[in-house]
Short mmCIF file of C-alpha atoms and ligand atoms in Angstrom, two decimals:
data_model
loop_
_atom_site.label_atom_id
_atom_site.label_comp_id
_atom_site.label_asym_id
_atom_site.label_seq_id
_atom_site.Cartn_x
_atom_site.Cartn_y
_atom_site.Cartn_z
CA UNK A 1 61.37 109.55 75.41
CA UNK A 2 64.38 110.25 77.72
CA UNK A 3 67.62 108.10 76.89
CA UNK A 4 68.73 105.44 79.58
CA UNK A 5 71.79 106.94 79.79
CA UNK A 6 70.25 110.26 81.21
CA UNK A 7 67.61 108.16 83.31
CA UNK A 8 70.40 106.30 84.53
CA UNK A 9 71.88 109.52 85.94
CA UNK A 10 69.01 111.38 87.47
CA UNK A 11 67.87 108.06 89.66
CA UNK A 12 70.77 105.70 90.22
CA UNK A 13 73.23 105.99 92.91
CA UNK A 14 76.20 103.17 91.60
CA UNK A 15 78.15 100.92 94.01
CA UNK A 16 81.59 101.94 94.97
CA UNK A 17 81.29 104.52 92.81
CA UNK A 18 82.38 108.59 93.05
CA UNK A 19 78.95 109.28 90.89
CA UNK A 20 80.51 112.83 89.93
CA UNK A 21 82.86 110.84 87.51
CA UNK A 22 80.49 108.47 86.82
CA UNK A 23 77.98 110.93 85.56
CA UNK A 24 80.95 112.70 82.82
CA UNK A 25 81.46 108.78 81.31
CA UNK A 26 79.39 107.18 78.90
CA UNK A 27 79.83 103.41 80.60
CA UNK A 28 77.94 100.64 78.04
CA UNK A 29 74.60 100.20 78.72
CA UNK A 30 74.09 96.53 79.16
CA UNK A 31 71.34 94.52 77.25
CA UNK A 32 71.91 91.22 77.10
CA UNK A 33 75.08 88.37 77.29
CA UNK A 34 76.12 85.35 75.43
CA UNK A 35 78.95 82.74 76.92
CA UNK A 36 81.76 85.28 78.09
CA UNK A 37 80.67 88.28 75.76
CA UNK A 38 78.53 91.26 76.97
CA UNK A 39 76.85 93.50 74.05
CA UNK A 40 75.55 97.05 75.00
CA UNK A 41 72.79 99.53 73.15
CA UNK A 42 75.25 100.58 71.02
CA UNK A 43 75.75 97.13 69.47
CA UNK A 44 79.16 96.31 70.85
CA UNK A 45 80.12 93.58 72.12
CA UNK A 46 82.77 93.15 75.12
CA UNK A 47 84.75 90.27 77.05
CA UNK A 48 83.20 89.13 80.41
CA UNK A 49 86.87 90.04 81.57
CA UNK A 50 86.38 89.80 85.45
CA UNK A 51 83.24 87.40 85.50
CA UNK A 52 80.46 89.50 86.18
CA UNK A 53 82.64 90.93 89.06
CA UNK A 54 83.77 87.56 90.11
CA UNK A 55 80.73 85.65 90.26
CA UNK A 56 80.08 84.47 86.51
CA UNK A 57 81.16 80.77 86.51
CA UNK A 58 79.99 78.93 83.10
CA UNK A 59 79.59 81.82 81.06
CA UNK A 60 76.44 83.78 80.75
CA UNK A 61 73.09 82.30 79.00
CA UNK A 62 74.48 78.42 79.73
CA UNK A 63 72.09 76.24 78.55
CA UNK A 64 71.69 74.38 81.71
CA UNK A 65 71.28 76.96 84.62
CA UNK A 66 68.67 78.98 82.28
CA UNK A 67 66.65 75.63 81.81
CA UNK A 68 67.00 74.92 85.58
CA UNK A 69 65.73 78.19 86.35
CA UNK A 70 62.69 78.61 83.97
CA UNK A 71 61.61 75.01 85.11
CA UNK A 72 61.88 76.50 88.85
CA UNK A 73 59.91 79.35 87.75
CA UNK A 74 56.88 77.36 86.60
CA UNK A 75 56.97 75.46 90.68
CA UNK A 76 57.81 78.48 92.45
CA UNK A 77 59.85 81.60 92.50
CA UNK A 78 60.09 81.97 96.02
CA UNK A 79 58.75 80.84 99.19
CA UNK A 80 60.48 80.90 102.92
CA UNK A 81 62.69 78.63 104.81
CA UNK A 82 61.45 80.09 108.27
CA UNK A 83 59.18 77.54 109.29
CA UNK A 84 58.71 75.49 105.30
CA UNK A 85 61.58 73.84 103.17
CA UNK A 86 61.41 73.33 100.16
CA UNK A 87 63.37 70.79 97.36
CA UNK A 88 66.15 72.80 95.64
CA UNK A 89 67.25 73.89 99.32
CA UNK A 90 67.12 70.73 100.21
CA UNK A 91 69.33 68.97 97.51
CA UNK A 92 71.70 71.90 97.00
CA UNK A 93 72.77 71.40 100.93
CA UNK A 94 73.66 67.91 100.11
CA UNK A 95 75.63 68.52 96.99
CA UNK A 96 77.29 71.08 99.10
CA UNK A 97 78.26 69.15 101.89
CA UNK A 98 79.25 66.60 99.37
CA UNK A 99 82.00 68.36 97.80
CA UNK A 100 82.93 70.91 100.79
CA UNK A 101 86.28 70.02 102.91
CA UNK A 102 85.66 66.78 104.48
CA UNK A 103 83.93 68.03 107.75
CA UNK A 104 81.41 70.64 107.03
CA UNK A 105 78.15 68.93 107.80
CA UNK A 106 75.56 71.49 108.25
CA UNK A 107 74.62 74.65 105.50
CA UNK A 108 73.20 77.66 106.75
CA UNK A 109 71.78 79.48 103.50
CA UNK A 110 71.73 83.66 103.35
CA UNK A 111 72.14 85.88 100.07
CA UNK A 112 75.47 87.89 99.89
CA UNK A 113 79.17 87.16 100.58
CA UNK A 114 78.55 89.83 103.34
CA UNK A 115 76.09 88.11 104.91
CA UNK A 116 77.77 84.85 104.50
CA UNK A 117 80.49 86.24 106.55
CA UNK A 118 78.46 88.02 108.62
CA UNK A 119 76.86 84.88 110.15
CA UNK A 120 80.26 82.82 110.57
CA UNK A 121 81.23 85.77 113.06
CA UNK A 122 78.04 85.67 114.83
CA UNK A 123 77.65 81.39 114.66
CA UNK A 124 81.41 81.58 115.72
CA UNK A 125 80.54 83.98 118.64
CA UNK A 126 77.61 82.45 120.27
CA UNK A 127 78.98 79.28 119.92
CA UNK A 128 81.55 80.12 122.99
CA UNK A 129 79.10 81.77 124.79
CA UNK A 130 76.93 78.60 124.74
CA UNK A 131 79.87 76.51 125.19
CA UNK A 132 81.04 77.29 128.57
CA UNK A 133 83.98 79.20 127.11
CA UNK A 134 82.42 83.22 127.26
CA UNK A 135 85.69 85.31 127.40
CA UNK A 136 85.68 84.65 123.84
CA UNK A 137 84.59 87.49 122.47
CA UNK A 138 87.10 88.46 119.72
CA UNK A 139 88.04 87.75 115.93
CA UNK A 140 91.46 87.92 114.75
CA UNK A 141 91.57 89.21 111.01
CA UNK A 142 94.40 89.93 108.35
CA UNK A 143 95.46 93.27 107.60
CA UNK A 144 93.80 94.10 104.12
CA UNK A 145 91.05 91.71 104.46
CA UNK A 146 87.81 92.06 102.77
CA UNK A 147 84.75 90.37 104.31
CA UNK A 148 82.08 92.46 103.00
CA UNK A 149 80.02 95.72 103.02
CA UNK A 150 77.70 94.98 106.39
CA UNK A 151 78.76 96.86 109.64
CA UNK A 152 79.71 93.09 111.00
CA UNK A 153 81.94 92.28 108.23
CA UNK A 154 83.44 95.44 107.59
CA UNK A 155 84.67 95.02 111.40
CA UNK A 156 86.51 91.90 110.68
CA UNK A 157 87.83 93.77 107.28
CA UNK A 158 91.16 95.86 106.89
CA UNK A 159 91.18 98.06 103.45
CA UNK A 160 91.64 101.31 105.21
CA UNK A 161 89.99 103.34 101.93
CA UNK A 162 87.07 101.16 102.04
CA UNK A 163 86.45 100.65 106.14
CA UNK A 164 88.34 103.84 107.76
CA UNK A 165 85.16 105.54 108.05
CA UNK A 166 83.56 103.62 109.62
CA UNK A 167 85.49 102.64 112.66
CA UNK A 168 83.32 104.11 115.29
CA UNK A 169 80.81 102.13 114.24
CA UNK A 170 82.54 98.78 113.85
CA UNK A 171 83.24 96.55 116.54
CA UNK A 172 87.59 95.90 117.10
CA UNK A 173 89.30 93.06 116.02
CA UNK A 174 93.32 92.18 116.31
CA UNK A 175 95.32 92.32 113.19
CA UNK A 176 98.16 89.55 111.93
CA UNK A 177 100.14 90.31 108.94
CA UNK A 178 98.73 88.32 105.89
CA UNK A 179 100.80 85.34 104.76
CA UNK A 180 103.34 85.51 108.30
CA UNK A 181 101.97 82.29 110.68
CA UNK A 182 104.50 84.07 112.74
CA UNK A 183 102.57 87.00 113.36
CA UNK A 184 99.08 85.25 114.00
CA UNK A 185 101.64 83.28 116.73
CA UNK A 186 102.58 86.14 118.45
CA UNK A 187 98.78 87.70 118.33
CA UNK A 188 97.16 84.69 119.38
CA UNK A 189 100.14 83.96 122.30
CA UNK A 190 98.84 87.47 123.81
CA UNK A 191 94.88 87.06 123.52
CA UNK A 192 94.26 83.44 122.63
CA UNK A 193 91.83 82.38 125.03
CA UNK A 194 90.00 85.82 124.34
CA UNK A 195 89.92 84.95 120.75
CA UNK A 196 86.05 83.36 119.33
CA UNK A 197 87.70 82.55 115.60
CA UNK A 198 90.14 84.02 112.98
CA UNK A 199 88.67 85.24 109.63
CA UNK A 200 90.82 84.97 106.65
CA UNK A 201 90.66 84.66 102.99
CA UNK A 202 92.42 81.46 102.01
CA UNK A 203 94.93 81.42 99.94
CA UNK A 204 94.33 85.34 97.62
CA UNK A 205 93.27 88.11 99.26
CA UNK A 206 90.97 89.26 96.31
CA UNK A 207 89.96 93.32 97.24
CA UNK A 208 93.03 93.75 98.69
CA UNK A 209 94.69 93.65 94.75
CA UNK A 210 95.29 89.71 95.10
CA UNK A 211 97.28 89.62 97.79
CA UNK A 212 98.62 85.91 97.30
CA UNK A 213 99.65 83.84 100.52
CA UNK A 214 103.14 81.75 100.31
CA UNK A 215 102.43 78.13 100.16
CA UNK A 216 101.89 76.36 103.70
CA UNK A 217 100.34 79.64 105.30
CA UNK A 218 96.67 78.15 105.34
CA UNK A 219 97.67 75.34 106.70
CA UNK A 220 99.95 76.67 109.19
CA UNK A 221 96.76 79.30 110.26
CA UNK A 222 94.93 76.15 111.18
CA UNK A 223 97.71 74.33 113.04
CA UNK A 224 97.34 77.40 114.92
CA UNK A 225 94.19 77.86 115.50
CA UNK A 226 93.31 74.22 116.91
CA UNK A 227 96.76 74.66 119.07
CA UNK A 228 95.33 78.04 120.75
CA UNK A 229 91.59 75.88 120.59
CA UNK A 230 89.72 78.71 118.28
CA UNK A 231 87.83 78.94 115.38
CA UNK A 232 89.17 79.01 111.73
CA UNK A 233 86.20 80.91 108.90
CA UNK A 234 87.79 81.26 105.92
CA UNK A 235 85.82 83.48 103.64
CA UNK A 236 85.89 81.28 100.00
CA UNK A 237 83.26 83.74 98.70
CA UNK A 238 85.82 85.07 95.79
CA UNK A 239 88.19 82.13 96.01
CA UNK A 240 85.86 79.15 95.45
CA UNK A 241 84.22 77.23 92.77
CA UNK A 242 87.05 76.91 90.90
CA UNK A 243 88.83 80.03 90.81
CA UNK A 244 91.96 79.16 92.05
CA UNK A 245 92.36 75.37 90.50
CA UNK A 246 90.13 73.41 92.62
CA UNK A 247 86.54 73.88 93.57
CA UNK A 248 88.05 75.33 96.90
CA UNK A 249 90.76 76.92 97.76
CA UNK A 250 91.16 74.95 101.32
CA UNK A 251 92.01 71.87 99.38
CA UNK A 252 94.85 73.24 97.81
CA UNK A 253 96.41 72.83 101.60
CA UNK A 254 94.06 69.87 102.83
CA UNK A 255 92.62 72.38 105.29
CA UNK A 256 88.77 71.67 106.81
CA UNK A 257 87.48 75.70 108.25
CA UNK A 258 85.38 75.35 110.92
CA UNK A 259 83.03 77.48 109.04
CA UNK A 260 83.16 78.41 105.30
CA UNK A 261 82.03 80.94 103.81
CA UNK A 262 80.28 80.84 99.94
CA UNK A 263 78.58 83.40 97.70
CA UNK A 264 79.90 84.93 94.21
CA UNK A 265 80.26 81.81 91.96
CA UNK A 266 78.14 79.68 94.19
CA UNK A 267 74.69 79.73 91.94
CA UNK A 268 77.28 80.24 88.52
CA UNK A 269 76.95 84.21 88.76
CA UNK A 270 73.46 84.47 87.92
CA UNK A 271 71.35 84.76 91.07
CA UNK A 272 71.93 86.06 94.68
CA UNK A 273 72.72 83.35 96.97
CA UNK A 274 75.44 82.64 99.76
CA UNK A 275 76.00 79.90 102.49
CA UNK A 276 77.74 79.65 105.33
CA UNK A 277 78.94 76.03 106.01
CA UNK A 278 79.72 74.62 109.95
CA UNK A 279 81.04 71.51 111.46
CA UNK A 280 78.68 69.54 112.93
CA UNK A 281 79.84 70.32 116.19
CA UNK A 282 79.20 73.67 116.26
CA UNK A 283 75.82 73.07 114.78
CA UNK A 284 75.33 70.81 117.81
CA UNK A 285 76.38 73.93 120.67
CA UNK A 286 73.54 75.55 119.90
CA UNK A 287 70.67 72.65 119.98
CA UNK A 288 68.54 72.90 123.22
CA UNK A 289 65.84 73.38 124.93
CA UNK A 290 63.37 76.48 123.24
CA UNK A 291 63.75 78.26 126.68
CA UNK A 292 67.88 77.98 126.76
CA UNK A 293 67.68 80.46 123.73
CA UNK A 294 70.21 78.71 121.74
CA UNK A 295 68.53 79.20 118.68
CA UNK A 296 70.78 80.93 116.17
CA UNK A 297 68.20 84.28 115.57
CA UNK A 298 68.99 85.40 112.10
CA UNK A 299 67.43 84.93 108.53
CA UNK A 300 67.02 86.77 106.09
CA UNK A 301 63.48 87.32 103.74
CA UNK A 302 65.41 85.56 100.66
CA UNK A 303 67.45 82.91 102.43
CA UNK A 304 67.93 79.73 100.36
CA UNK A 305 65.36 81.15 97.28
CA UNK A 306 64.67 78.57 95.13
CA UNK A 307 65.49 79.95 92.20
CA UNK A 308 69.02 80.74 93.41
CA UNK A 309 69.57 77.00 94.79
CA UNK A 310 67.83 75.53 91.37
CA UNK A 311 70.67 77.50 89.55
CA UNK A 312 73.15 76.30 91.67
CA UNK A 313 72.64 73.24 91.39
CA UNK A 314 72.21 73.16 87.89
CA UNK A 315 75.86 75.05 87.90
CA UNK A 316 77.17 71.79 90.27
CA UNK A 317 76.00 70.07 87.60
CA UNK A 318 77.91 72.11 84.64
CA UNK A 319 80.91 71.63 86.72
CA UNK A 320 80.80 68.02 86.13
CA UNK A 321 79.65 67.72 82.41
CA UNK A 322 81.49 70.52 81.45
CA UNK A 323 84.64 69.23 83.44
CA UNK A 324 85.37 72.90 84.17
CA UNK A 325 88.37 72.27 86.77
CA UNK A 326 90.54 70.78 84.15
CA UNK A 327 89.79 73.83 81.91
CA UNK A 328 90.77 75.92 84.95
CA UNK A 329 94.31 73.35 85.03
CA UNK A 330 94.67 74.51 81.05
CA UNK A 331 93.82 78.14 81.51
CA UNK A 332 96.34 78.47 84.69
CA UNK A 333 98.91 77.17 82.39
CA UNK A 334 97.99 79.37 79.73
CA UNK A 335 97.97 82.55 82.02
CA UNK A 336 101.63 81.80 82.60
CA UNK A 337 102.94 82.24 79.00
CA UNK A 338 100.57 85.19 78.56
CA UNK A 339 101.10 87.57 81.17
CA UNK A 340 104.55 87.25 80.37
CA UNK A 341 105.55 89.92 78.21
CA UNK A 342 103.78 92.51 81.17
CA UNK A 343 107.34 91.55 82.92
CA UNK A 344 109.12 93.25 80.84
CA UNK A 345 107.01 97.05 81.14
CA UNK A 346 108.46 99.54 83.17
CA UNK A 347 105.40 100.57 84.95
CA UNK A 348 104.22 96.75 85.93
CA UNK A 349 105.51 96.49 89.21
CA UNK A 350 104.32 93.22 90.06
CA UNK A 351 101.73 90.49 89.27
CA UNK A 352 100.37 88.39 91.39
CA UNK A 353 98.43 85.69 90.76
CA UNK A 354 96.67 82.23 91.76
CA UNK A 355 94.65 80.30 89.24
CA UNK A 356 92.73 82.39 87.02
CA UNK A 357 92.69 85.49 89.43
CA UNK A 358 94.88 87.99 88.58
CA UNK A 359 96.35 91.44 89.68
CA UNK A 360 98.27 93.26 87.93
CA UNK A 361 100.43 96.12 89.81
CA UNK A 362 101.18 99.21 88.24
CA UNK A 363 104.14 101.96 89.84
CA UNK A 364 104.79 105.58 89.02
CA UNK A 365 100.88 107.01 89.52
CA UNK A 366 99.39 109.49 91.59
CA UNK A 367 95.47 108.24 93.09
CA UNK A 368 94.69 110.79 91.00
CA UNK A 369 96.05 109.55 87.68
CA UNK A 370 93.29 106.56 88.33
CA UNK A 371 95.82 104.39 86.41
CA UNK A 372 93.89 101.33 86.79
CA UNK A 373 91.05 103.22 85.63
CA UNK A 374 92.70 104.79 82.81
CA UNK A 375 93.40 100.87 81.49
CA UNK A 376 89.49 100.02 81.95
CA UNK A 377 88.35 102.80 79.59
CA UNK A 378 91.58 101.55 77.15
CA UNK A 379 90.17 98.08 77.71
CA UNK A 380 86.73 98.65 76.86
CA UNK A 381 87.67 100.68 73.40
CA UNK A 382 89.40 97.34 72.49
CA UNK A 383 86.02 95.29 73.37
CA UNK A 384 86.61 94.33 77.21
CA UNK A 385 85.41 94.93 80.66
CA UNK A 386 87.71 95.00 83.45
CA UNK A 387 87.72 96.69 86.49
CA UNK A 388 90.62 97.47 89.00
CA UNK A 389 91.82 97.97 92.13
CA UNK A 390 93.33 101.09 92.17
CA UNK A 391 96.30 100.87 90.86
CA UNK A 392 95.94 97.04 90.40
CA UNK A 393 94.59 95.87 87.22
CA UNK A 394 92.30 92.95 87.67
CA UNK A 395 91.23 90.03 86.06
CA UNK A 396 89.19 87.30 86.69
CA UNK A 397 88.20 85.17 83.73
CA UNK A 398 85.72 82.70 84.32
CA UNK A 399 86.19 78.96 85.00
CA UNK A 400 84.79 77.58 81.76
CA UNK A 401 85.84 80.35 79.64
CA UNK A 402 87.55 79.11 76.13
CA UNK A 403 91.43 79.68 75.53
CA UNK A 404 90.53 81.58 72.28
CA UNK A 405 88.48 84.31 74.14
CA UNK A 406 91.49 84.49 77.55
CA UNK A 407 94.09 85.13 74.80
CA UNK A 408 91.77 87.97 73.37
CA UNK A 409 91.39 89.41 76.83
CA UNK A 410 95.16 89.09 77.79
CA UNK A 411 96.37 90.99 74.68
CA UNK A 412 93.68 93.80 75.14
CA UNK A 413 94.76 93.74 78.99
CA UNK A 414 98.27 94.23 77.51
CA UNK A 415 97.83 96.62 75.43
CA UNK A 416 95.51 98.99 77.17
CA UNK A 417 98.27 98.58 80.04
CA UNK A 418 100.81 99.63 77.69
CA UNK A 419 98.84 102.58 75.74
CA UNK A 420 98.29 103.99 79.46
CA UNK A 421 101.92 103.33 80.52
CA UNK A 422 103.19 104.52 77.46
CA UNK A 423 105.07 101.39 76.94
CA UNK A 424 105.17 99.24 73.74
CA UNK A 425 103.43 96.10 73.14
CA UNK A 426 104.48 93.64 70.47
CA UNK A 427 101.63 91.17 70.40
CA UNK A 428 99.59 90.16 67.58
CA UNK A 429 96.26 89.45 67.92
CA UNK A 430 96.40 85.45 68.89
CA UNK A 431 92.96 84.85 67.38
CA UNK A 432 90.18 86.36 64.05
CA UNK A 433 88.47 88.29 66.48
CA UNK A 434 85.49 86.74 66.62
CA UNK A 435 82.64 87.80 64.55
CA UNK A 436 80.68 89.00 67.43
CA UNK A 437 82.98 91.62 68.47
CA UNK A 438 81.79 93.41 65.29
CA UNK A 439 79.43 95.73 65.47
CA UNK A 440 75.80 94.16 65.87
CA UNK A 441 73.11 95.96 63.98
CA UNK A 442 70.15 94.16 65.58
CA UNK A 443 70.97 96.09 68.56
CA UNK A 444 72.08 99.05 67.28
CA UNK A 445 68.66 100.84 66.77
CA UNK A 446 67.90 101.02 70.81
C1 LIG B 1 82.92 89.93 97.26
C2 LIG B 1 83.39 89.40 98.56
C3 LIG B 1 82.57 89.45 99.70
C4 LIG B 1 81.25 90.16 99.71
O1 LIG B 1 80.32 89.55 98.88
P1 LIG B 1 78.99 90.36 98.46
O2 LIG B 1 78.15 89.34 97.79
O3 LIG B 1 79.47 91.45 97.54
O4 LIG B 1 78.38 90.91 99.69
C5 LIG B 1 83.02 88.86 100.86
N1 LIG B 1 84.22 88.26 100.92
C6 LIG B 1 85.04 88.19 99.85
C7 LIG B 1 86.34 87.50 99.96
C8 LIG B 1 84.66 88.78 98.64
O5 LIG B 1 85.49 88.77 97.59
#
């Protein structure tokens, strides 16, 4: 019988990924996850460093999501909300709207943070046409946004190395400078009353390397936006449930979007699932007649599965009984005094950072010295996964995850940063690393 690891590389095609490097590195084989550790076929076992790429909430296997789940699974595993509803749907909209910014009344479900974004822009641009106001037609969006992978929010996205391609296929948008209210002034003094909504990330630009906002910016984007009378989305698909101190980042400026955007962390990392929050007055532009064609066409096959909404719910839940925000409160604190001694390297430019997500800048590399790369393979030889940004080194612990296991990920962060630097380190291990980062014979025979 063939290995995986060969399998792997005749059929898959990775995401984001150059598969001619992928195919000369042996990356773990995943086979199964406990709390914030992954273990591979080899029998090791790594830290969950950047939460399943950002998603992972409570740790993987939580008791309470897996139980929610399996007792789904013995209802129904899916069925379709075009034309039926069904219960977890139902009850995860409420909890939704219970703890979104005071506002948000109405929750349109899809799967993906790119489809979450993908229907603000198109709610957000039939709403004018259906409300008397049809010149606009345009989306302002911040340089070095990230929106998504889809055509629609790639167009409302600004990571040249990621979207240049595609520009004849994308429809144009008008730029502002992140974090300068200023700028969005100026853009929105020239086009305003062509302008359907602004897109934004609040508070961290995530893709862009966590591009962090100065305090007042979010607020002062919506002061603008209901001055110039257009739409704010803000795109919380990284940024919420609890990544950046509260369970969204609009709170942190007392800001309500006009639509908000949720994926990633939404059903605790384990199952695809994203909505798209409105006001109930935009819900209520496009109620009418059936032969006034309000109706907002778009669904997808999967929209609000019941799996995905049973998890989530069961992860609103976890939230509470697990009161995971005030581990966030100790874990932001904790960052603080850790990623200190990265001020001192020569090659750490900057690091930026806003709750528990992290980027840490590196200087002095070609593109193709893959620094940030260089520290993931140094990272997982120590026993965790991160992944970067170019030359930004990312990480994105999750919510719940214990103080013992971030200090273990900080000083292998550290380390591999300074092995690939050539800097020094001086930190001791802060914790016995624990017993599962051994090697784990049970698993060792696959
Ligand atoms: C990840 C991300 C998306 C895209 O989500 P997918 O589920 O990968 O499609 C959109 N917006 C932001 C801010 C993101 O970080």
């Amino acid at each position: 019988m063939e290995d995986l690891a060969t399998l792997d590389r005749r059929y898959l095609w990775h995401p984001f990924t150059q598969q001619r490097g992928w195919i000369g590195e042996d990356a773990p084989i995943i086979t199964r996850a406990e709390g914030f550790t992954l273990y591979d076929t080899e029998g090791r076992a790594y830290i969950d460093g950047v939460s399943s790429l950002w998603c992972n909430v409570h740790g993987h296997r939580h008791p309470g999501i897996d139980a929610a789940i399996r007792e789904q699974l013995d209802r129904v595993a899916h069925t379709t909300m075009l034309g039926l509803t069904h219960e977890p749907a139902i009850r995860l909209a409420q909890r939704l709207i219970e703890i979104a910014p005071p506002g948000l009344s109405r929750v349109f479900y899809s799967d993906s943070g790119s489809t979450a974004t993908e229907i603000a822009v198109k709610i957000a641009y039939q709403h004018w046409q259906q409300a008397g106001q049809p010149r606009r037609t345009r989306f302002v969006s911040l340089r070095e946004a990230y929106h998504g992978d889809t055509i629609g929010s790639v167009s409302v996205g600004g990571i040249d190395l990621f979207h240049a391609t595609y520009r004849p296929l994308l429809f144009e948008t008008l730029k502002a400078e992140p974090g300068d209210a200023d700028d969005l002034r100026r853009v929105l003094e020239a086009h305003g009353e062509e302008v359907a909504a602004v897109i934004m990330e609040p508070l961290v630009q995530g893709a862009a390397g966590m591009i962090v906002h100065p305090p007042g910016y979010l607020r002062a984007v919506r002061e603008l936006c209901d001055e110039f009378g257009t739409l704010l989305i803000c795109d919380e698909v990284a940024t919420g449930f609890g990544r950046t101190g509260r369970m969204f980042a609009c709170e942190h400026e007392g800001v309500t979007p006009d639509l908000l955007c949720l994926a990633k962390g939404i059903s605790g990392g384990y199952l695809p699932l994203a909505a798209t929050l409105t006001s109930e007055s935009l819900y209520a532009s496009f109620l009418g007649r059936h032969d006034e064609f309000k109706t907002f066409f778009h669904g997808h096959t999967f929209t609000g599965n019941p799996l995905a909404c049973a998890a989530a719910i069961a992860s609103l839940d976890a939230f509470d009984q697990d009161d995971v925000l005030a581990n966030v409160t100790e874990l932001d604190r904790l960052l603080e005094s850790l990623l200190e001694p990265l001020t001192a390297m020569p090659r750490v430019r900057e690091i930026r950072r806003r709750g528990l997500m992290v980027g840490i800048e590196l200087s002095g590399f070609e593109p193709s010295d893959r620094s940030g790369h260089q520290v993931t393979l140094a990272a997982r030889r120590r026993g965790a996964i991160i992944r970067p940004l170019g030359d930004v080194v990312v990480l994105m612990p999750a919510p719940a995850m214990d103080a013992d296991t971030l200090r273990e990920l900080v000083r292998i962060t550290v380390d591999s940063i300074a092995e690939v630097t050539g800097a020094t380190s001086h930190i001791e291990p802060a914790v016995e690393a624990p017993a599962a980062l051994g090697a784990n014979t049970e698993e060792t025979a696959r």
